[in-house]
mmCIF file of C-alpha atoms in Angstrom:
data_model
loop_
_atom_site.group_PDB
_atom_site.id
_atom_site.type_symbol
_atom_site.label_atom_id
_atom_site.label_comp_id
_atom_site.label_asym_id
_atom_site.label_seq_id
_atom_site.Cartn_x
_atom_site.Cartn_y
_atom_site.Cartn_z
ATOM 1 C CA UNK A 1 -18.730 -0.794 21.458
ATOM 2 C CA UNK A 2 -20.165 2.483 20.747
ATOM 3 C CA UNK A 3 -23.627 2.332 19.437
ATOM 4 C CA UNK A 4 -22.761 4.568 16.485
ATOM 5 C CA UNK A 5 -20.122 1.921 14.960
ATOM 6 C CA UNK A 6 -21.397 -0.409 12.256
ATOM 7 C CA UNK A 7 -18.872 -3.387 11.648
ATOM 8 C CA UNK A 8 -15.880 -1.036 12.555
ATOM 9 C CA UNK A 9 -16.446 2.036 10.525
ATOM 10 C CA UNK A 10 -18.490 5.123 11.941
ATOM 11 C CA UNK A 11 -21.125 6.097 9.653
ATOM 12 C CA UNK A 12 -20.315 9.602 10.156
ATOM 13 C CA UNK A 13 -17.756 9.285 7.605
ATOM 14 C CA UNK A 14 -19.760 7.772 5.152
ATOM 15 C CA UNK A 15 -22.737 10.572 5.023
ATOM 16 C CA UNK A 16 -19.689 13.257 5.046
ATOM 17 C CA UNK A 17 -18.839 11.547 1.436
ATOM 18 C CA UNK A 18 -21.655 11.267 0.409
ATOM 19 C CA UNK A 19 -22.677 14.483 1.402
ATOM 20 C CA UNK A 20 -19.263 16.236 -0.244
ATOM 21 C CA UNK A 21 -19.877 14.363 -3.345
ATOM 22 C CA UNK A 22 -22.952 16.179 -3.840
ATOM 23 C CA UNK A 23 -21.215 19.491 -3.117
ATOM 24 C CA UNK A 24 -23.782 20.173 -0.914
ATOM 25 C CA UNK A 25 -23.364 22.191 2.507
ATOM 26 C CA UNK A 26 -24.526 21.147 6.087
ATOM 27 C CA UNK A 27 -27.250 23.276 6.243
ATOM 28 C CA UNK A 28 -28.638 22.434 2.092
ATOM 29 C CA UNK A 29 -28.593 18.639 2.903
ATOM 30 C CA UNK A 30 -30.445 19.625 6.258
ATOM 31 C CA UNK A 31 -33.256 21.503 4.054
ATOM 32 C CA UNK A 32 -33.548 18.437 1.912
ATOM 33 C CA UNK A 33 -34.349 16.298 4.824
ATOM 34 C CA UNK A 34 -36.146 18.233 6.413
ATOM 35 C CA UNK A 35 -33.926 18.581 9.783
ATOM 36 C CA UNK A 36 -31.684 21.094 11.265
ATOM 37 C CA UNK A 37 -28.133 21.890 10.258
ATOM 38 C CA UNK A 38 -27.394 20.595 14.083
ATOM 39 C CA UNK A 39 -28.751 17.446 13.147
ATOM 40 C CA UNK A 40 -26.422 16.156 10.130
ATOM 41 C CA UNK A 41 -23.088 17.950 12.057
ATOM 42 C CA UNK A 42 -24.050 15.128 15.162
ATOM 43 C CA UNK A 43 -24.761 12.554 12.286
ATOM 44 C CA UNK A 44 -21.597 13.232 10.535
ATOM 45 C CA UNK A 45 -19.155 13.257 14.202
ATOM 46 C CA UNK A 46 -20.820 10.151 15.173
ATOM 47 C CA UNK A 47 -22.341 12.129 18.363
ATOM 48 C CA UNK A 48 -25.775 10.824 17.486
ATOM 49 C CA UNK A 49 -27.628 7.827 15.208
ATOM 50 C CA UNK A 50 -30.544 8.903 12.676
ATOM 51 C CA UNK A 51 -33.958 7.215 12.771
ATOM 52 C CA UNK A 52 -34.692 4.398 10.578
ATOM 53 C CA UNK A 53 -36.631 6.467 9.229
ATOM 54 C CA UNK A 54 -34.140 8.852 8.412
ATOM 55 C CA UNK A 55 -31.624 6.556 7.054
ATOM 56 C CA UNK A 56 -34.263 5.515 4.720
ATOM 57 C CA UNK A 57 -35.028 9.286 3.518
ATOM 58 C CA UNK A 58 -30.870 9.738 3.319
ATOM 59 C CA UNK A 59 -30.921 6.359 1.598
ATOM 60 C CA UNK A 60 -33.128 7.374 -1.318
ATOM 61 C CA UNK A 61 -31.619 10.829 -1.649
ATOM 62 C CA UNK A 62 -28.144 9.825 -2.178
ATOM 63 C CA UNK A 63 -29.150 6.541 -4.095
ATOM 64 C CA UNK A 64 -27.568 3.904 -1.814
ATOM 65 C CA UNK A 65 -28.622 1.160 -0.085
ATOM 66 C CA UNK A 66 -28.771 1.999 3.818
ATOM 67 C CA UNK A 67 -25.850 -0.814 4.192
ATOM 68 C CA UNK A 68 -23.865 1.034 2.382
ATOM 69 C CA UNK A 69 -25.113 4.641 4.152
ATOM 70 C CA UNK A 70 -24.319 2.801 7.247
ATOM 71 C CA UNK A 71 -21.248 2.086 5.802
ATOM 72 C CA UNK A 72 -21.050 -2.255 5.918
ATOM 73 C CA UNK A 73 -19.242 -1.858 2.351
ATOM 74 C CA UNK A 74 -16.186 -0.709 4.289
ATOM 75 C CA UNK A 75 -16.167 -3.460 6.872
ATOM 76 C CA UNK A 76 -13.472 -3.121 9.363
ATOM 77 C CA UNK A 77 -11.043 0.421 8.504
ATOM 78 C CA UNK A 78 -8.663 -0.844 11.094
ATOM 79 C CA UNK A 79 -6.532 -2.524 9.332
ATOM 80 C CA UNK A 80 -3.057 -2.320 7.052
ATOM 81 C CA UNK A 81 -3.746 -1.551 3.856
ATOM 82 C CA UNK A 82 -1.816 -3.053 0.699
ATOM 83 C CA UNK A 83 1.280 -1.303 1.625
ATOM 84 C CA UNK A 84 2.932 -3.917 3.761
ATOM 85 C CA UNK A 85 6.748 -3.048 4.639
ATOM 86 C CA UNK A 86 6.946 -6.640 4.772
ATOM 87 C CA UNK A 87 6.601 -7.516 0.929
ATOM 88 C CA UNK A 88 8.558 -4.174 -0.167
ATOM 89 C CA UNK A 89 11.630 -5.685 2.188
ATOM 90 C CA UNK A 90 10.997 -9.177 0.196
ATOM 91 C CA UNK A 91 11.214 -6.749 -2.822
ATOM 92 C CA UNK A 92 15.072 -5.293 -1.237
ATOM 93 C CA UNK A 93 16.237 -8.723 -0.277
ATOM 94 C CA UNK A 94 15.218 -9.832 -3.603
ATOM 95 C CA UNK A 95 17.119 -7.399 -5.798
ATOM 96 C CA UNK A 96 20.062 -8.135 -3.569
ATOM 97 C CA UNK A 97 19.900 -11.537 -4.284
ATOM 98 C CA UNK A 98 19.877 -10.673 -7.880
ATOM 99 C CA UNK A 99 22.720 -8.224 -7.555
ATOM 100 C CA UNK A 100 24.305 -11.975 -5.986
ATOM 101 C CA UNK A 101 23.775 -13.631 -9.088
ATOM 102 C CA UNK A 102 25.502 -11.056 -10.475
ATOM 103 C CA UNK A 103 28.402 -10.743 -9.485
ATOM 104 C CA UNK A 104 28.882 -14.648 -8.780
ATOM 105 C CA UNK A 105 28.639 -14.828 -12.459
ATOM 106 C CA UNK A 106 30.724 -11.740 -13.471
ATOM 107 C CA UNK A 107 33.704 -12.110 -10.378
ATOM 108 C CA UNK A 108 32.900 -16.143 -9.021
ATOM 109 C CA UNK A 109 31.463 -17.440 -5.686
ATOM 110 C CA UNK A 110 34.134 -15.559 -3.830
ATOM 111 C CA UNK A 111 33.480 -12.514 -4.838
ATOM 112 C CA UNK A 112 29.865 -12.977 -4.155
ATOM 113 C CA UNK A 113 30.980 -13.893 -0.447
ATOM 114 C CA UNK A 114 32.450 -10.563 -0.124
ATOM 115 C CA UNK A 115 29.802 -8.672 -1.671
ATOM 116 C CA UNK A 116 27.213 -9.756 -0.059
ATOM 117 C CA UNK A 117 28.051 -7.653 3.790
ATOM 118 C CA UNK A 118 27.220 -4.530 1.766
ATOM 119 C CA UNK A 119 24.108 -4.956 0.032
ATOM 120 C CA UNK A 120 21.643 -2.720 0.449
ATOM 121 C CA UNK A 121 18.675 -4.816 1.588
ATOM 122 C CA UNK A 122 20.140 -5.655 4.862
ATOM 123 C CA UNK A 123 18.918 -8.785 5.605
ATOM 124 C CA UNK A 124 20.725 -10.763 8.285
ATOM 125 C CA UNK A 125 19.746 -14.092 6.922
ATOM 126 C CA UNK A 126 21.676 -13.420 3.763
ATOM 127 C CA UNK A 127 24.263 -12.184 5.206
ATOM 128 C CA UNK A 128 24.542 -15.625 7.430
ATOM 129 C CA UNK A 129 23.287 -18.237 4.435
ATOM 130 C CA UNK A 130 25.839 -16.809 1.851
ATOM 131 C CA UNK A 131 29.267 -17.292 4.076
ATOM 132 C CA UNK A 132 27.410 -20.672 5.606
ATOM 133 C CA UNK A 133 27.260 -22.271 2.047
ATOM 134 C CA UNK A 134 30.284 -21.349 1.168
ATOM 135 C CA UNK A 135 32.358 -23.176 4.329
ATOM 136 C CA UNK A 136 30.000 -25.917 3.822
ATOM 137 C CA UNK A 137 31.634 -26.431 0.543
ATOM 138 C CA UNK A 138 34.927 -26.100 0.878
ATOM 139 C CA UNK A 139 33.951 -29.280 3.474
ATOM 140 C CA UNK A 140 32.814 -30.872 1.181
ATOM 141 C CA UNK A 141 29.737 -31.222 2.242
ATOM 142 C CA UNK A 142 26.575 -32.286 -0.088
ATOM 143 C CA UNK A 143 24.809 -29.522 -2.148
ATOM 144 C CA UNK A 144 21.413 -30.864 -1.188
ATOM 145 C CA UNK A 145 22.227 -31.601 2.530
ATOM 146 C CA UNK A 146 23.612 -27.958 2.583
ATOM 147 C CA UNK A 147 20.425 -26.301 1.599
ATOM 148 C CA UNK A 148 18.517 -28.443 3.801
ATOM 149 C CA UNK A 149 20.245 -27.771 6.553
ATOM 150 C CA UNK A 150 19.234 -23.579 5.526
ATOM 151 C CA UNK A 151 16.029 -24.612 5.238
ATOM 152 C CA UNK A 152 16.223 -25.391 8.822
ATOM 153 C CA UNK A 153 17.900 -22.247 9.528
ATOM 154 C CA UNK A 154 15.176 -20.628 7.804
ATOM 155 C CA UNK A 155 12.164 -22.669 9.940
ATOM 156 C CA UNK A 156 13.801 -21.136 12.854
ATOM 157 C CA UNK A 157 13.825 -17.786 12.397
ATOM 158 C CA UNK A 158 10.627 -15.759 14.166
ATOM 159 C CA UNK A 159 7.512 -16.080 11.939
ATOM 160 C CA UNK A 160 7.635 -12.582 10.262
ATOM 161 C CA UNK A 161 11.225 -13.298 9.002
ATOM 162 C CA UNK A 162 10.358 -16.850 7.582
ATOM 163 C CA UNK A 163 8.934 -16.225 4.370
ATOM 164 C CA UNK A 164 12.297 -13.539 3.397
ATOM 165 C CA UNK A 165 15.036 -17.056 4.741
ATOM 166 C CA UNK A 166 12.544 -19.276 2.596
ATOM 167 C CA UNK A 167 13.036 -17.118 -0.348
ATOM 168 C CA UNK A 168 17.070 -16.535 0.215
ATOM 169 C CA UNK A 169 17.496 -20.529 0.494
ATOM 170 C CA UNK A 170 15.397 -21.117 -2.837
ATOM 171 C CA UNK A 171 17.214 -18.394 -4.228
ATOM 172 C CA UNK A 172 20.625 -18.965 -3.759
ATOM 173 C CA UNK A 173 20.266 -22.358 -4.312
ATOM 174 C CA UNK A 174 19.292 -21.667 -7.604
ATOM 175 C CA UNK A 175 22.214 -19.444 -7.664
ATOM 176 C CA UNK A 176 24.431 -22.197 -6.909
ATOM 177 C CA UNK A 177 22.873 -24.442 -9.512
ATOM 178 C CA UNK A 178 23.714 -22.055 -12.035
ATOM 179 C CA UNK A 179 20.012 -21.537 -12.830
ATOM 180 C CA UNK A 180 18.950 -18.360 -15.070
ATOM 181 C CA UNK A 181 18.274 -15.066 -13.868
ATOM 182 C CA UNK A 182 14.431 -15.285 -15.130
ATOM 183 C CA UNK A 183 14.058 -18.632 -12.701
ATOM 184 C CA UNK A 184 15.802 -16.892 -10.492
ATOM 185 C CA UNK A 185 13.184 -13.618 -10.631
ATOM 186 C CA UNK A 186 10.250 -15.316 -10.887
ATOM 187 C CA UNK A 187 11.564 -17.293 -7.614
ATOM 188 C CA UNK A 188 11.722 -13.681 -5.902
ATOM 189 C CA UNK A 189 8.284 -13.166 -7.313
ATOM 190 C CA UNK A 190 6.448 -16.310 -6.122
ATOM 191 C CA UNK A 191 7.557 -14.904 -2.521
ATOM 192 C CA UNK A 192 6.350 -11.902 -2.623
ATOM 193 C CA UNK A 193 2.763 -12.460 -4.396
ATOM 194 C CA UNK A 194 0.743 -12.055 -7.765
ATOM 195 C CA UNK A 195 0.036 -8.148 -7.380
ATOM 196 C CA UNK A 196 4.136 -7.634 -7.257
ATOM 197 C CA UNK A 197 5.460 -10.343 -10.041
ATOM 198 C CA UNK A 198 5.925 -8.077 -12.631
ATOM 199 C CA UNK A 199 7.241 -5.119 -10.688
ATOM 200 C CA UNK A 200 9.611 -7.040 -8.680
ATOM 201 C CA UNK A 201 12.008 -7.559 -11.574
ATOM 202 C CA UNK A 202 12.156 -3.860 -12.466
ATOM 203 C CA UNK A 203 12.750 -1.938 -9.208
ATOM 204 C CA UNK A 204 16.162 -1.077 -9.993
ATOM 205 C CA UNK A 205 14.750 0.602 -13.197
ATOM 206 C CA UNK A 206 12.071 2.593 -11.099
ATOM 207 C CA UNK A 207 14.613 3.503 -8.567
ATOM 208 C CA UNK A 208 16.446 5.426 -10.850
ATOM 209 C CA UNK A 209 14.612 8.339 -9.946
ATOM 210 C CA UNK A 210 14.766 10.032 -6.788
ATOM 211 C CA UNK A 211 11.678 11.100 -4.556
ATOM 212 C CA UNK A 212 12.085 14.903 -5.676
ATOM 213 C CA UNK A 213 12.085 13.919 -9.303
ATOM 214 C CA UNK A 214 9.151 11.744 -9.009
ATOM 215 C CA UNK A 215 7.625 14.858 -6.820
ATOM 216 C CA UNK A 216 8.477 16.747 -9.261
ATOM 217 C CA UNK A 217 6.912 14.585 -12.144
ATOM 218 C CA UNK A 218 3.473 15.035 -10.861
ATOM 219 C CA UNK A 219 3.497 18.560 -9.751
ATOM 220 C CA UNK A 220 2.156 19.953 -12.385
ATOM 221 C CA UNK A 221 -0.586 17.356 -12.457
ATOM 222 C CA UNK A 222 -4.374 18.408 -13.740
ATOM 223 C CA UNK A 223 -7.490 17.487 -12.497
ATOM 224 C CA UNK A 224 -8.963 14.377 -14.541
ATOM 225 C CA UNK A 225 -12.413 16.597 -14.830
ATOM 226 C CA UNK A 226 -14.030 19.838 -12.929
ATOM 227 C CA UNK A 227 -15.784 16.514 -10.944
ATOM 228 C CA UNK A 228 -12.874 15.023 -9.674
ATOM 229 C CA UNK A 229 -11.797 17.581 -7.352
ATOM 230 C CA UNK A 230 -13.487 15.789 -3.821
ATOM 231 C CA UNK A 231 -9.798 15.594 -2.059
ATOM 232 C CA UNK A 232 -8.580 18.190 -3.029
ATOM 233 C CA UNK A 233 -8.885 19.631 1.278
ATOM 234 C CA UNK A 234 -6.135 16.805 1.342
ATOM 235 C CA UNK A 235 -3.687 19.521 -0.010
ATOM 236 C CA UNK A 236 -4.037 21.333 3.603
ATOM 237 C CA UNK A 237 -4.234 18.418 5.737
ATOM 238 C CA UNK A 238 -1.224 17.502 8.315
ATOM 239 C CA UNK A 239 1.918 14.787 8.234
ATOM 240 C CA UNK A 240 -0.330 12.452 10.830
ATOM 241 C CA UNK A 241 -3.399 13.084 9.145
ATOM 242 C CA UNK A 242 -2.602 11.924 5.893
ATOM 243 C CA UNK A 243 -0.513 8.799 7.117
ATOM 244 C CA UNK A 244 -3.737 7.571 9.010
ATOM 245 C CA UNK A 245 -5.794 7.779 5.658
ATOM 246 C CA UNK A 246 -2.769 5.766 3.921
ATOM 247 C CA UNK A 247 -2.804 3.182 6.548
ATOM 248 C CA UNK A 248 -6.293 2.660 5.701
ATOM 249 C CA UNK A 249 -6.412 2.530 2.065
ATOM 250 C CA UNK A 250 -5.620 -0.033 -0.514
ATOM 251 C CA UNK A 251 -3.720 0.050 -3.267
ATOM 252 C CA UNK A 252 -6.360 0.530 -5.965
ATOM 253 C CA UNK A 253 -8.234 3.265 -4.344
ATOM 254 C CA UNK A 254 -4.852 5.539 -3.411
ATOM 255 C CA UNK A 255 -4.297 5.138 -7.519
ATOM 256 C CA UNK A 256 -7.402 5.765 -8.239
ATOM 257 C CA UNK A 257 -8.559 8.579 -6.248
ATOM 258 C CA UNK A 258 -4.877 10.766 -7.177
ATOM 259 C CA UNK A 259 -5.305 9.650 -10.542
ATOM 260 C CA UNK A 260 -8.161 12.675 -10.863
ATOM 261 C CA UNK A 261 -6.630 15.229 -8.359
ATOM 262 C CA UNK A 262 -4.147 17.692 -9.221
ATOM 263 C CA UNK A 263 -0.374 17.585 -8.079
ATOM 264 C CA UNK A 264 -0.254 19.395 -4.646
ATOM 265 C CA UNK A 265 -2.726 16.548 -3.816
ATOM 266 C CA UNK A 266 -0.182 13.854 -5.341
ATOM 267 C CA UNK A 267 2.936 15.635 -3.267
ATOM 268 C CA UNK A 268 0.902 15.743 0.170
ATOM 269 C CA UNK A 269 0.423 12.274 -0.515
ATOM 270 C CA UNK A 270 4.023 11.220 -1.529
ATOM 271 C CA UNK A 271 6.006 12.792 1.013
ATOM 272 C CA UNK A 272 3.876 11.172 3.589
ATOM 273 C CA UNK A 273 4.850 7.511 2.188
ATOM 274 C CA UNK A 274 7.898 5.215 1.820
ATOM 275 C CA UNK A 275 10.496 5.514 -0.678
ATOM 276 C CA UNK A 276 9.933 2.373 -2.313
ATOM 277 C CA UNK A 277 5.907 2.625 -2.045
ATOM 278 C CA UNK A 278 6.345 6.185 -3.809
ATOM 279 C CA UNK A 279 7.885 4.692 -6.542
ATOM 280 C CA UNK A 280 5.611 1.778 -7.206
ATOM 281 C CA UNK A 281 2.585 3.868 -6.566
ATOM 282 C CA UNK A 282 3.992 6.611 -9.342
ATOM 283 C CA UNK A 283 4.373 3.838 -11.632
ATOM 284 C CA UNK A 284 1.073 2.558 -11.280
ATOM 285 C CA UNK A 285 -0.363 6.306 -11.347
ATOM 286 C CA UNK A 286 1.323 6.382 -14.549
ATOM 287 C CA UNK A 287 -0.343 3.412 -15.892
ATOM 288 C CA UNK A 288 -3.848 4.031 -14.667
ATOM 289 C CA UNK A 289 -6.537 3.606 -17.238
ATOM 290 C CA UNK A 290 -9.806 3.989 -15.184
ATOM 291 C CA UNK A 291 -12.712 6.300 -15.785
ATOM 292 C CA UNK A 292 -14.210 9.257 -14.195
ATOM 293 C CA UNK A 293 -16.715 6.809 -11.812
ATOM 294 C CA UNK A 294 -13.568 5.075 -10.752
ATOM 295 C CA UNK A 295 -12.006 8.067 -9.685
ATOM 296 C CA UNK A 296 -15.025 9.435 -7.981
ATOM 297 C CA UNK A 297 -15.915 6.009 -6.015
ATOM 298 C CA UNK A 298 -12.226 5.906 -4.487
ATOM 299 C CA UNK A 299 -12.130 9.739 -3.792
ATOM 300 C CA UNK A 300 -15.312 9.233 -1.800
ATOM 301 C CA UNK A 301 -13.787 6.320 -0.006
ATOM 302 C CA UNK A 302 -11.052 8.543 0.953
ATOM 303 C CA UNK A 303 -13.149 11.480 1.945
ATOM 304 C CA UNK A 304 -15.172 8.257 4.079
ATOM 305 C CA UNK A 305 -11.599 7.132 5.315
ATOM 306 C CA UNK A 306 -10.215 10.394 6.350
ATOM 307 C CA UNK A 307 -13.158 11.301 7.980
ATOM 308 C CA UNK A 308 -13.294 8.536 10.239
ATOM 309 C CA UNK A 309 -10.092 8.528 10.721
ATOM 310 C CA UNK A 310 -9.734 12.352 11.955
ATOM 311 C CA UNK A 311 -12.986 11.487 13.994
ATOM 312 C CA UNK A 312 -11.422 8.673 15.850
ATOM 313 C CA UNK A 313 -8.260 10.592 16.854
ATOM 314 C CA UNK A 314 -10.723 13.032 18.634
ATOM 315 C CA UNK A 315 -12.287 10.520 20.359
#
């Protein structure tokens, strides 16, 4: 492992936030420590490690511990942020089973039967469980051996697909029980995890608008405060650059940090992400109440991100 690594994150990145947060230039945060502009560029690519010493000096002047200047806070970048494709799929399959319920109630079971081959979510395990059910009851078969026997179906299926064919067989066997469509949401819910229960019931509301008008709706966008403006290079950055960043943010900080930048910020960042995480992240940029610290913290820990990120492609 290279020596400059701490717990997966090159420190470079974090003394380039740090640094930018200050607004200070290369060469003014080498005059403050006392070294040469050289020093803090090598620092800041990861092409060389500062004294103890030194860390302690940059430690005091930016007010951090060294952990953090070493960057331990932001153990292990490397990894998928909240964003999983998985849950927003459970989200698709989920409003399809809805749109189920639906139309068994309005048209009958039948009807439902033939729906169900052009639904939107695609899943190939509704598809098979709706069709199975029915021939199982026109055999006359047992409502409870039925579903076991999809529960089965659903055991089998390869380990990322299990927890969508766990959720279709609870589902539409609440379906078939004539259950109500709030058991039925908060069934799709419990699937797909506390952060997503109350948004999962109102996707076909968000998904009224399309990605231009949501675009559009933040274009204009203001900074929060004069302050606020550390990501605003992000405007200029590249397709690749700014998907590696997402891949290595959370939920939380994305919000956060576009919640003080201004709109050409917001649109490099939502053309670069999924339809159905644009629209969830809008909604939550719409309902973000955080303050100006907030805003500066995550911008920092995207300026850290980013530059790690960039660095590591080099490497």
């Amino acid at each position: 492992m290279d020596k400059n690594i701490f717990h997966g994150i090159a420190m470079g990145g974090k003394l380039y936030s740090l640094r930018m947060a200050k607004r200070m230039t290369q060469e003014q945060l080498a005059a403050q420590l006392c070294v040469s502009p050289a020093a803090v560029s090598k620092w800041e690519r990861n092409q060389a490690v500062p004294s103890v010493e030194m860390l302690w000096a940059m430690a005091d002047f930016f007010e951090c511990s060294m952990d953090e200047l070493a960057g331990r806070r932001l153990a292990q970048v490397d990894r998928m942020g909240v964003y999983d494709e998985r849950r927003f799929r459970l989200i698709a399959v989920g409003e399809d089973l809805l749109r189920c319920a639906e139309i068994s109630r309005e048209k009958g079971l039948l009807a439902m039967e033939e729906a169900v081959v052009g639904l939107k979510g695609g899943s190939s395990f509704l598809r098979f469980a709706v069709p199975y059910i029915m021939n199982s009851f026109m055999r006359q078969a047992e409502v409870e051996f039925t579903f076991g026997l999809l529960e089965n179906y659903a055991a089998a299926l390869p380990e990322e697909e299990q927890r969508e064919g766990r959720m279709v067989t609870a589902v539409l066997k609440a379906i078939f029980a004539g259950k109500s469509v709030e058991v039925q949401q908060e069934i799709i819910a419990s699937y797909i995890g506390m952060e997503y229960r109350e948004k999962s019931g109102k996707m076909s509301e968000i998904l009224k608008y399309t990605r231009q008008e949501l675009i559009q709706k933040f274009r204009k966008k203001e900074l929060y405060s004069k302050a606020t403006n550390l990501i605003e290079g992000c405007a200029q950055l590249g397709n690749f650059e700014i998907q590696t960043i997402l891949r290595n943010l959370e939920n939380a900080t994305l919000t956060a940090a576009l919640a003080g930048a201004s709109g050409a910020v917001v649109e490099r960042f939502f053309l670069n992400l999924a339809d159905r995480i644009m629209y969830l992240v809008s909604e939550d940029l719409e309902r973000w109440q955080g303050t100006e610290e907030e805003i500066l913290e995550a911008q920092r820990t995207v300026l850290e991100v980013g530059s790690f990120c960039l660095n590591k492609g080099k490497e």
